[in-house]
Amino acid sequence: MLWKDFDARDRQEIVRHYSPKIKIVASRLKAKLPPSVEMGELLSAGAMGLLEALGRFKAALGIKFETYAESRIKGAMLDDLRRMDWFSRGQRQRVRTLEEATRRIENDSGGPPTLGQLAEATGLSEREVSMGLEALQNQLCLSLDAITENISSYQQNQLDNEPYKSAEFKELVDKLASLIDDLTPREKLVLSLYYGEELNMRETSEVMGITEGRVSQLHSQALARLRQKFKSQYNIEQH
């Protein structure tokens, strides 16, 4: 049964039933985004994702509708974020300045820069540096979400075309796992705490006993390595 087969009352009931799920997914994404992104925008995109799921779901996919719906809800939110320029010009320039300063300091000293060094190199206050690093992490963590969503979409397309032949998807997941295995222990721990345990940057720094700046750096370099390896080795376009 597809969305067009439900009457208006049934449609309202379906949306009402899944509203808590949409809010949960939106809240998790919102925690990784700057204040300029409004919760209402994510909720609206999620609702459209739910409608899309209802219109496209087929039992032959071999997965539960709830699983399919959650994937499309999150996918719609990510699509909407990619269409939005949610970094202000000032934020974008600050992040670019910090990235350039970080590379210079690392090349000169052979080690990661401190907040004080970044502040001195950029002319920003330590608070502005910290905010810039947070913005950079928020931007990068969406990249990992996008990788995950690409895999999920790949799974659905494969199952849609060949309902009982998902070996290619399993191979893809295995390859991603092997990429993660290539990360350093600290990089893997940062990703595990941030995505698995859903800790924020401050909480992750407390667990690991390192500064927030160091957590941000480990997170950034881990995602950069994953994105680059994933794209170059397996020819899957990242957005």
XYZ file of C-alpha atoms in Angstrom:
239
model
C 0.000 0.000 0.000
C 1.436 3.377 -1.047
C 0.819 6.905 0.279
C -1.742 7.655 -2.422
C -3.793 4.698 -1.201
C -4.395 6.265 2.252
C -7.192 8.734 2.915
C -6.535 12.128 4.563
C -7.257 10.876 8.098
C -4.907 7.906 7.744
C -2.175 10.168 6.382
C -2.481 12.489 9.372
C -2.283 9.513 11.720
C 0.841 8.164 10.017
C 2.606 11.537 10.223
C 1.542 11.915 13.870
C 2.846 8.437 14.684
C 6.275 9.159 13.202
C 6.599 12.737 14.498
C 8.642 11.662 17.574
C 11.092 9.814 15.314
C 11.465 12.889 13.103
C 12.155 15.024 16.191
C 14.798 12.589 17.473
C 16.656 12.538 14.153
C 16.395 16.333 13.854
C 17.665 16.871 17.406
C 20.725 14.719 16.789
C 21.586 16.649 13.647
C 20.822 20.024 15.241
C 23.404 19.332 17.959
C 26.069 19.263 15.234
C 24.973 22.466 13.510
C 25.362 26.204 14.151
C 22.476 28.128 15.784
C 21.574 29.653 12.417
C 20.001 26.340 11.364
C 16.486 26.284 12.754
C 14.898 23.161 14.173
C 11.760 23.836 12.144
C 13.700 23.544 8.885
C 14.968 20.109 9.853
C 11.513 18.976 10.965
C 9.948 20.118 7.683
C 12.594 18.309 5.654
C 12.135 15.192 7.790
C 8.380 15.235 7.222
C 8.971 15.389 3.476
C 11.364 12.456 3.811
C 8.653 10.469 5.573
C 6.188 11.208 2.776
C 8.790 10.125 0.232
C 9.344 6.888 2.149
C 5.619 6.174 2.186
C 5.436 6.788 -1.540
C 8.394 4.601 -2.474
C 8.518 1.768 0.052
C 8.051 -1.769 -1.259
C 7.801 -4.907 0.841
C 10.189 -6.617 -1.587
C 12.989 -4.453 -0.186
C 13.287 -7.030 2.563
C 13.611 -4.446 5.343
C 11.141 -3.005 7.830
C 9.318 0.169 6.857
C 10.569 1.819 10.076
C 14.175 1.251 8.983
C 13.502 2.565 5.487
C 11.582 5.567 6.811
C 14.310 6.611 9.263
C 16.876 6.480 6.476
C 14.763 8.669 4.203
C 13.931 11.096 7.034
C 17.613 11.646 7.764
C 18.490 11.661 4.071
C 15.955 14.409 3.379
C 17.400 16.526 6.200
C 20.942 16.090 4.860
C 19.777 16.945 1.342
C 18.157 20.117 2.666
C 21.298 21.083 4.578
C 23.414 20.629 1.466
C 21.118 23.017 -0.397
C 21.375 25.590 2.395
C 24.375 27.865 2.866
C 24.230 27.405 6.635
C 27.764 28.747 7.166
C 27.742 32.530 7.286
C 30.464 34.329 5.327
C 32.209 35.182 8.599
C 32.114 31.583 9.836
C 33.415 30.265 6.543
C 36.310 32.745 6.527
C 37.173 31.969 10.154
C 37.293 28.232 9.477
C 39.464 28.762 6.398
C 41.836 30.983 8.390
C 42.120 28.389 11.158
C 42.788 25.565 8.705
C 45.591 27.546 7.051
C 47.102 28.521 10.416
C 46.939 24.924 11.639
C 48.846 23.673 8.591
C 51.529 26.356 8.988
C 52.057 25.639 12.686
C 52.149 21.872 12.124
C 54.727 22.277 9.359
C 56.883 24.544 11.526
C 56.632 22.695 14.836
C 55.823 19.147 13.782
C 52.972 18.976 16.289
C 49.359 20.099 16.726
C 48.816 23.785 17.588
C 47.394 24.960 20.894
C 44.486 27.380 21.160
C 46.974 30.067 22.157
C 49.150 29.454 19.106
C 46.141 29.571 16.794
C 44.918 32.764 18.441
C 48.323 34.413 18.015
C 48.662 33.240 14.406
C 45.202 34.390 13.344
C 44.620 37.456 15.502
C 41.461 35.855 16.888
C 40.645 35.473 20.557
C 40.895 32.002 22.087
C 37.095 32.008 22.346
C 36.798 32.779 18.623
C 39.320 30.031 17.851
C 37.336 27.563 19.955
C 34.098 28.568 18.194
C 35.791 28.194 14.821
C 37.044 24.711 15.658
C 33.560 23.775 16.818
C 32.102 25.031 13.529
C 34.680 23.041 11.588
C 33.825 19.885 13.507
C 30.121 20.467 12.914
C 30.762 20.768 9.202
C 32.923 17.660 9.060
C 30.631 15.441 11.096
C 27.933 16.003 8.484
C 30.361 14.502 6.003
C 30.384 11.241 7.943
C 26.593 11.355 8.139
C 26.557 11.802 4.366
C 28.840 8.787 3.911
C 26.487 6.727 6.071
C 23.477 7.969 4.140
C 25.146 7.162 0.809
C 25.664 3.589 1.999
C 22.047 3.355 3.145
C 20.779 4.689 -0.182
C 23.048 2.252 -1.992
C 21.590 -0.585 0.056
C 18.014 0.395 -0.781
C 18.757 0.767 -4.488
C 20.477 -2.596 -4.625
C 17.687 -4.333 -2.756
C 15.101 -2.606 -4.891
C 16.753 -3.908 -8.056
C 17.770 -7.321 -6.702
C 15.688 -8.054 -3.605
C 17.603 -11.117 -2.490
C 21.125 -10.206 -3.614
C 22.663 -7.755 -1.142
C 26.190 -9.232 -1.172
C 27.496 -6.104 -2.896
C 26.215 -3.961 -0.039
C 27.835 -6.234 2.539
C 31.114 -5.927 0.657
C 30.773 -2.133 0.686
C 30.213 -2.085 4.445
C 33.184 -4.403 4.957
C 35.361 -2.051 2.940
C 34.290 0.939 5.040
C 35.080 -1.023 8.188
C 38.545 -1.773 6.821
C 39.091 1.944 6.205
C 38.215 2.700 9.814
C 40.647 0.001 10.926
C 43.408 1.972 9.188
C 42.854 4.962 11.477
C 45.003 5.502 14.548
C 43.648 4.236 17.902
C 42.896 7.787 19.027
C 41.109 8.657 15.800
C 38.965 5.538 16.131
C 38.205 6.367 19.764
C 37.109 9.904 18.883
C 34.727 8.604 16.201
C 33.427 5.914 18.542
C 32.703 8.376 21.346
C 31.223 11.034 19.064
C 29.078 8.818 16.832
C 28.646 5.643 18.852
C 28.173 7.161 22.298
C 26.922 10.502 20.886
C 29.128 12.566 23.213
C 29.845 16.183 22.320
C 33.345 17.591 21.890
C 33.697 18.695 25.523
C 32.530 15.330 26.872
C 34.840 13.487 24.486
C 37.795 15.583 25.643
C 37.012 14.755 29.278
C 36.807 11.024 28.578
C 40.076 11.022 26.639
C 41.892 13.429 28.947
C 42.881 15.822 26.157
C 41.862 19.338 25.126
C 38.794 20.118 23.027
C 41.117 21.502 20.366
C 42.943 18.183 20.167
C 39.634 16.288 19.953
C 38.564 18.563 17.106
C 41.842 17.976 15.303
C 41.660 14.179 15.675
C 38.038 14.227 14.512
C 38.858 16.399 11.502
C 41.820 14.357 10.331
C 39.950 11.061 10.801
C 37.028 12.226 8.664
C 39.331 13.732 6.058
C 41.192 10.433 5.727
C 37.968 8.420 5.575
C 36.399 10.660 2.943
C 39.486 10.685 0.760
C 40.106 6.937 0.943
C 36.442 6.115 0.482
C 36.147 8.340 -2.565
C 39.412 7.362 -4.254
C 39.349 3.627 -3.559
C 35.681 2.873 -4.085
C 34.634 5.566 -6.530
C 31.624 6.751 -4.530
C 30.921 10.441 -4.876
C 30.721 12.443 -1.661
C 28.583 15.559 -1.379
